[in-house]
Amino acid sequence: MNSRVVAARVLLRVVYQGESLTDALQRPTVCALAQRDQAWVRNVCFGSTRWHGRLGAVLRQLLAKPLKKADKDIECLLRIGLYQLIYQHTPDHAAVNETVTAARKLKKVWASRLINAVLRGFLRQKEAILEEIDQFETARYSFPPWLSERLKQAWPDHWQSIMEASNTQAPMVLRVNRRVYSRDDYLTVLHTAGVSATAVEYIDSGIMLEQAVPVYDLPGFSEGAVSVQDGAAQLAAALLPCEPGHRVLDACAAPGGKTCHLLERYDGLELVALDSSERRLELVKENLARLKLSASVVTGNATSLEGWWDGQLFDRILLDAPCSATGVIRRHP
């Protein structure tokens, strides 16, 4: 399967069918790709989603009229091509030619001519087009107007810096499984493998990579030595001191990062991992299995005890409740 076709279909599901980017990237068509191709698809889909507003503004300058609903996959291919031409170091001719080829793979030969014309037209007018659309902050920062207005109201002196920070690519942060390695020992393993990394100062299990790498290229990942988890998220387990024998509830557990960190950090816990999404709880089970940890994985709603609670009290409850998530836009655009 052509990687650009897969990426276009991911964007189609996200932009026009309302699927989350995380879920769309876990579909079988993505997982069937080689690991390096999967990494490319993730990178270009995250980038195209992050800059959706700006890429759309560019497209409106280049297309005489919007594409038909049945051809939104071609629009997604155009967004991917533009993303590469603006934000990546892909040679111009490669970005154009490979996007044209992807249209043929979609069996839309007519669209290959359109894509070629649009992308080459952009290259001829690149600086002028970007200068024109960047006069408008919704395009320049790629934030929807409703969110821009809310940020301005909440942070009248800082909204621009908040938007700029949200558009930066978040660093790749690891959580060392201290049952397998100390952080210093795993840093040595990484450096031996040629991976540049530093310790995260505010959490004793955190390591920040200088450059992101595919997870399966991380030494010991498959064996449970390390996981990918944001440094701030790692603080949750440290802020919830537990003792052997404690009964602990992770009330919104999927995909399982905090559940697993609690079990790594504290011995002898009886932990219940609860979530309302049975499908997302499969990720919890996968993480537990990879890390060789044990917990009771239960489908249920924390706001309604019937159907899942056995009546026994918990000594500790971790609740990372669903919210607007505006604080993690750079990781989840």
Coordinates of C-alpha atoms in Angstrom, one line a residue:
M1 CA 0.0 0.0 0.0
N2 CA 1.3 3.5 -1.0
S3 CA 2.2 5.4 2.2
R4 CA 0.7 8.7 0.8
V5 CA -2.6 7.0 0.0
V6 CA -2.7 5.6 3.6
A7 CA -1.9 9.1 5.0
A8 CA -4.6 10.7 2.8
R9 CA -7.2 8.2 4.0
V10 CA -6.2 8.9 7.7
L11 CA -6.7 12.6 7.1
L12 CA -10.0 11.9 5.4
R13 CA -11.3 10.1 8.4
V14 CA -10.1 12.8 10.8
V15 CA -11.2 15.9 8.9
Y16 CA -14.4 14.8 7.2
Q17 CA -15.6 11.8 9.3
G18 CA -14.8 13.0 12.8
E19 CA -12.5 10.2 13.8
S20 CA -9.7 11.0 16.3
L21 CA -6.2 11.1 14.8
T22 CA -5.0 8.7 17.4
D23 CA -7.7 6.1 16.4
A24 CA -7.2 6.6 12.7
L25 CA -3.5 6.0 13.0
Q26 CA -4.2 2.6 14.7
R27 CA -6.3 1.2 11.8
P28 CA -5.0 -2.0 10.2
T29 CA -4.0 -0.2 6.9
V30 CA -1.5 1.9 8.9
C31 CA -0.3 -1.0 11.1
A32 CA 0.3 -3.2 8.1
L33 CA 3.0 -0.8 6.8
A34 CA 6.7 -1.2 7.5
Q35 CA 7.7 0.5 10.8
R36 CA 9.5 3.3 8.9
D37 CA 6.5 3.9 6.7
Q38 CA 4.2 4.0 9.7
A39 CA 6.5 6.6 11.3
W40 CA 6.3 8.7 8.1
V41 CA 2.5 8.5 8.0
R42 CA 2.2 9.5 11.6
N43 CA 4.6 12.4 11.1
V44 CA 2.8 13.8 8.0
C45 CA -0.7 13.3 9.4
F46 CA 0.2 15.0 12.7
G47 CA 1.8 17.9 10.8
S48 CA -1.0 18.2 8.3
T49 CA -3.6 18.2 11.1
R50 CA -1.6 20.7 13.2
W51 CA -1.5 23.1 10.2
H52 CA -4.9 22.3 8.8
G53 CA -6.1 25.9 8.8
R54 CA -3.0 27.3 7.1
L55 CA -2.9 24.6 4.5
G56 CA -6.6 25.1 3.8
A57 CA -6.0 28.9 3.3
V58 CA -3.2 28.0 0.8
L59 CA -5.5 25.6 -1.1
R60 CA -8.2 28.3 -1.4
Q61 CA -5.6 30.5 -3.1
L62 CA -4.8 27.7 -5.6
L63 CA -8.0 26.0 -6.4
A64 CA -10.6 27.7 -8.7
K65 CA -13.4 25.9 -6.8
P66 CA -13.7 23.5 -3.9
L67 CA -13.4 19.8 -4.8
K68 CA -16.5 17.6 -4.7
K69 CA -17.3 15.6 -1.7
A70 CA -16.4 12.4 -3.5
D71 CA -12.9 13.8 -4.1
K72 CA -12.0 14.9 -0.6
D73 CA -9.3 12.2 -0.7
I74 CA -7.6 14.2 -3.4
E75 CA -7.9 17.4 -1.2
C76 CA -6.1 15.4 1.6
L77 CA -3.4 14.4 -0.8
L78 CA -2.9 18.1 -1.8
R79 CA -2.7 19.0 1.9
I80 CA 0.0 16.4 2.4
G81 CA 1.9 17.7 -0.6
L82 CA 1.7 21.2 0.6
Y83 CA 2.8 20.2 4.1
Q84 CA 5.9 18.7 2.7
L85 CA 6.7 21.7 0.5
I86 CA 6.2 24.2 3.4
Y87 CA 7.3 22.3 6.5
Q88 CA 9.5 19.4 5.6
H89 CA 12.9 19.0 4.0
T90 CA 11.6 16.8 1.2
P91 CA 13.0 17.9 -2.2
D92 CA 10.3 19.8 -4.1
H93 CA 10.4 17.5 -7.1
A94 CA 10.0 14.4 -4.9
A95 CA 7.0 15.9 -2.9
V96 CA 5.2 16.8 -6.2
N97 CA 6.0 13.5 -8.1
E98 CA 5.1 11.2 -5.2
T99 CA 1.8 13.0 -4.5
V100 CA 0.9 12.8 -8.2
T101 CA 1.7 9.0 -8.1
A102 CA -0.5 8.6 -5.1
A103 CA -3.5 10.0 -7.1
R104 CA -3.0 7.3 -9.7
K105 CA -2.9 4.7 -6.9
L106 CA -6.4 6.0 -5.9
K107 CA -7.4 5.3 -9.5
K108 CA -8.1 9.0 -10.1
V109 CA -5.8 9.7 -13.1
W110 CA -7.5 13.0 -13.8
A111 CA -6.5 14.2 -10.4
S112 CA -2.8 13.6 -11.0
R113 CA -2.8 16.5 -13.5
L114 CA -4.6 18.7 -11.0
I115 CA -2.2 17.9 -8.2
N116 CA 0.8 18.5 -10.5
A117 CA -0.6 21.9 -11.5
V118 CA -1.6 23.0 -8.0
L119 CA 1.7 22.0 -6.3
R120 CA 3.9 23.5 -9.1
G121 CA 1.8 26.6 -9.0
F122 CA 2.4 26.9 -5.3
L123 CA 6.1 26.6 -5.8
R124 CA 6.1 29.4 -8.3
Q125 CA 4.2 31.7 -5.9
K126 CA 5.2 30.3 -2.5
E127 CA 6.5 33.4 -0.8
A128 CA 3.7 35.7 -2.1
I129 CA 0.9 33.2 -1.1
L130 CA 2.2 32.6 2.4
E131 CA 2.8 36.4 3.0
E132 CA -0.8 37.1 1.9
I133 CA -2.6 34.4 4.0
D134 CA -0.4 35.1 7.1
Q135 CA -2.0 38.5 7.4
F136 CA -4.9 36.6 9.0
E137 CA -4.1 35.2 12.4
T138 CA -6.4 32.2 11.9
A139 CA -4.3 31.1 9.0
R140 CA -0.9 32.2 10.5
Y141 CA -1.5 30.2 13.7
S142 CA -3.8 27.6 12.2
F143 CA -6.3 28.0 15.1
P144 CA -10.1 27.9 14.6
P145 CA -11.6 31.4 15.2
W146 CA -13.7 30.2 18.2
L147 CA -10.6 28.9 20.0
S148 CA -8.6 32.0 19.1
E149 CA -11.2 34.2 20.6
R150 CA -11.4 32.2 23.8
L151 CA -7.6 32.3 24.2
K152 CA -7.6 36.1 23.7
Q153 CA -10.2 36.5 26.4
A154 CA -8.5 34.2 28.8
W155 CA -4.9 35.3 28.1
P156 CA -5.0 38.8 26.6
D157 CA -1.2 39.3 27.0
H158 CA -0.1 35.7 26.2
W159 CA -2.4 34.3 23.5
Q160 CA 0.1 34.6 20.7
S161 CA 2.8 32.8 22.6
I162 CA 0.3 30.1 23.6
M163 CA -0.6 29.5 19.9
E164 CA 3.1 29.5 18.9
A165 CA 4.0 27.0 21.6
S166 CA 1.0 24.8 20.7
N167 CA 2.2 24.6 17.1
T168 CA 5.7 23.3 18.0
Q169 CA 6.3 19.6 17.8
A170 CA 6.5 18.1 21.3
P171 CA 9.7 16.3 22.2
M172 CA 9.6 12.5 22.6
V173 CA 9.8 11.7 26.3
L174 CA 10.3 8.2 27.7
R175 CA 9.4 6.6 31.0
V176 CA 12.0 4.1 32.2
N177 CA 10.6 1.0 33.8
R178 CA 12.6 1.1 37.0
R179 CA 11.9 -2.6 37.6
V180 CA 14.2 -3.2 34.6
Y181 CA 16.6 -0.3 34.5
S182 CA 17.6 2.7 36.6
R183 CA 17.3 5.9 34.6
D184 CA 21.0 6.4 34.5
D185 CA 21.6 2.8 33.3
Y186 CA 19.0 3.3 30.5
L187 CA 20.6 6.6 29.5
T188 CA 23.8 4.6 29.0
V189 CA 22.0 2.0 26.9
L190 CA 20.6 4.8 24.7
H191 CA 24.0 6.5 24.3
T192 CA 25.6 3.1 23.4
A193 CA 22.9 2.7 20.7
G194 CA 23.7 6.2 19.3
V195 CA 20.5 7.8 20.6
S196 CA 21.1 11.3 22.1
A197 CA 19.0 11.9 25.3
T198 CA 18.9 13.7 28.6
A199 CA 17.2 13.2 31.9
V200 CA 14.0 15.1 32.6
E201 CA 14.7 17.2 35.7
Y202 CA 11.3 17.2 37.3
I203 CA 10.5 13.5 37.2
D204 CA 12.9 10.7 38.2
S205 CA 11.7 8.2 35.5
G206 CA 11.7 10.7 32.5
I207 CA 14.1 10.8 29.6
M208 CA 13.9 13.3 26.7
L209 CA 15.2 12.3 23.3
E210 CA 17.0 14.9 21.2
Q211 CA 15.2 13.5 18.1
A212 CA 12.2 11.2 18.0
V213 CA 12.8 7.6 16.9
P214 CA 10.3 4.8 16.1
V215 CA 9.4 3.1 19.4
Y216 CA 10.5 -0.3 18.2
D217 CA 14.0 1.1 17.6
L218 CA 14.3 1.9 21.3
P219 CA 16.4 -0.7 23.1
G220 CA 14.3 -3.0 25.2
F221 CA 10.9 -1.4 24.2
S222 CA 9.3 -4.8 23.2
E223 CA 10.6 -6.3 26.4
G224 CA 9.0 -3.6 28.6
A225 CA 12.1 -1.7 29.6
V226 CA 10.7 1.7 28.5
S227 CA 7.5 3.4 27.4
V228 CA 6.6 6.7 25.7
Q229 CA 4.9 9.1 28.1
D230 CA 4.9 12.9 28.5
G231 CA 6.9 14.1 31.4
A232 CA 3.9 15.9 32.9
A233 CA 1.8 12.8 32.7
Q234 CA 4.5 10.9 34.6
L235 CA 4.1 13.2 37.6
A236 CA 0.7 11.7 38.3
A237 CA 2.1 8.5 39.8
A238 CA 4.7 10.4 41.8
L239 CA 1.9 12.6 43.3
L240 CA -0.2 9.6 44.4
P241 CA 1.9 7.8 47.0
C242 CA 0.9 4.2 47.4
E243 CA 1.8 1.4 49.8
P244 CA 1.9 -2.4 49.4
G245 CA -1.6 -3.8 49.6
H246 CA -3.4 -0.6 48.6
R247 CA -6.4 -1.0 46.4
V248 CA -6.1 1.6 43.7
L249 CA -8.6 2.8 41.0
D250 CA -7.5 4.4 37.8
A251 CA -10.9 5.8 36.9
C252 CA -10.2 6.9 33.3
A253 CA -7.4 4.4 32.5
A254 CA -7.1 4.1 28.7
P255 CA -4.6 3.9 27.1
G256 CA -2.9 2.8 30.3
G257 CA 0.2 5.0 30.7
K258 CA -0.6 6.0 34.3
T259 CA -1.9 2.6 35.2
C260 CA 1.3 1.0 34.2
H261 CA 3.4 3.7 35.8
L262 CA 1.7 3.2 39.2
L263 CA 2.4 -0.6 38.9
E264 CA 6.0 0.1 38.0
R265 CA 6.5 2.5 40.8
Y266 CA 4.8 0.8 43.7
D267 CA 4.9 -2.8 44.8
G268 CA 2.0 -5.0 45.8
L269 CA -0.9 -2.9 44.4
E270 CA -4.4 -4.3 43.7
L271 CA -5.2 -2.0 40.8
V272 CA -8.4 -1.6 38.8
A273 CA -8.1 0.0 35.4
L274 CA -11.5 1.4 34.5
D275 CA -12.6 3.0 31.3
S276 CA -15.9 3.4 29.4
S277 CA -14.4 2.5 26.1
E278 CA -13.9 -1.3 25.7
R279 CA -12.0 -0.7 22.5
R280 CA -9.5 1.6 24.2
L281 CA -9.1 -0.8 27.1
E282 CA -7.5 -3.2 24.6
L283 CA -4.6 -0.7 24.6
V284 CA -4.4 -1.0 28.4
K285 CA -4.2 -4.8 28.1
E286 CA -1.5 -4.5 25.4
N287 CA 0.6 -2.2 27.6
L288 CA 0.2 -4.4 30.6
A289 CA 1.3 -7.4 28.7
R290 CA 4.3 -5.7 27.2
L291 CA 5.5 -4.5 30.6
K292 CA 4.6 -7.8 32.3
L293 CA 2.3 -6.1 34.8
S294 CA -1.0 -7.2 36.2
A295 CA -4.2 -5.3 36.8
S296 CA -8.0 -5.8 36.7
V297 CA -9.2 -4.2 33.4
V298 CA -12.8 -3.3 33.7
T299 CA -15.3 -1.6 31.3
G300 CA -17.5 0.9 33.1
N301 CA -18.4 4.5 33.8
A302 CA -16.9 6.0 36.9
T303 CA -19.9 8.2 37.4
S304 CA -22.3 5.1 37.6
L305 CA -21.1 2.4 40.0
E306 CA -23.6 -0.2 39.0
G307 CA -22.2 -2.8 36.8
W308 CA -18.6 -2.6 37.7
W309 CA -18.0 -1.8 41.4
D310 CA -17.8 -4.7 43.8
G311 CA -18.5 -2.6 46.9
Q312 CA -15.0 -2.7 48.2
L313 CA -13.4 0.7 49.0
F314 CA -10.3 2.0 47.3
D315 CA -7.3 3.4 49.2
R316 CA -6.3 5.6 46.3
I317 CA -8.2 6.9 43.2
L318 CA -6.5 8.4 40.2
L319 CA -8.8 10.5 38.0
D320 CA -7.5 12.0 34.8
A321 CA -10.9 13.2 33.7
P322 CA -11.8 14.1 30.1
C323 CA -11.4 17.8 29.5
S324 CA -11.0 20.3 26.7
A325 CA -7.3 19.2 26.2
T326 CA -6.3 22.7 25.0
G327 CA -3.1 22.3 27.1
V328 CA -1.9 19.3 25.0
I329 CA -2.7 20.6 21.5
R330 CA 0.9 20.3 20.4
R331 CA 0.7 16.6 21.1
H332 CA -2.9 16.1 19.9
P333 CA -3.6 18.7 17.2

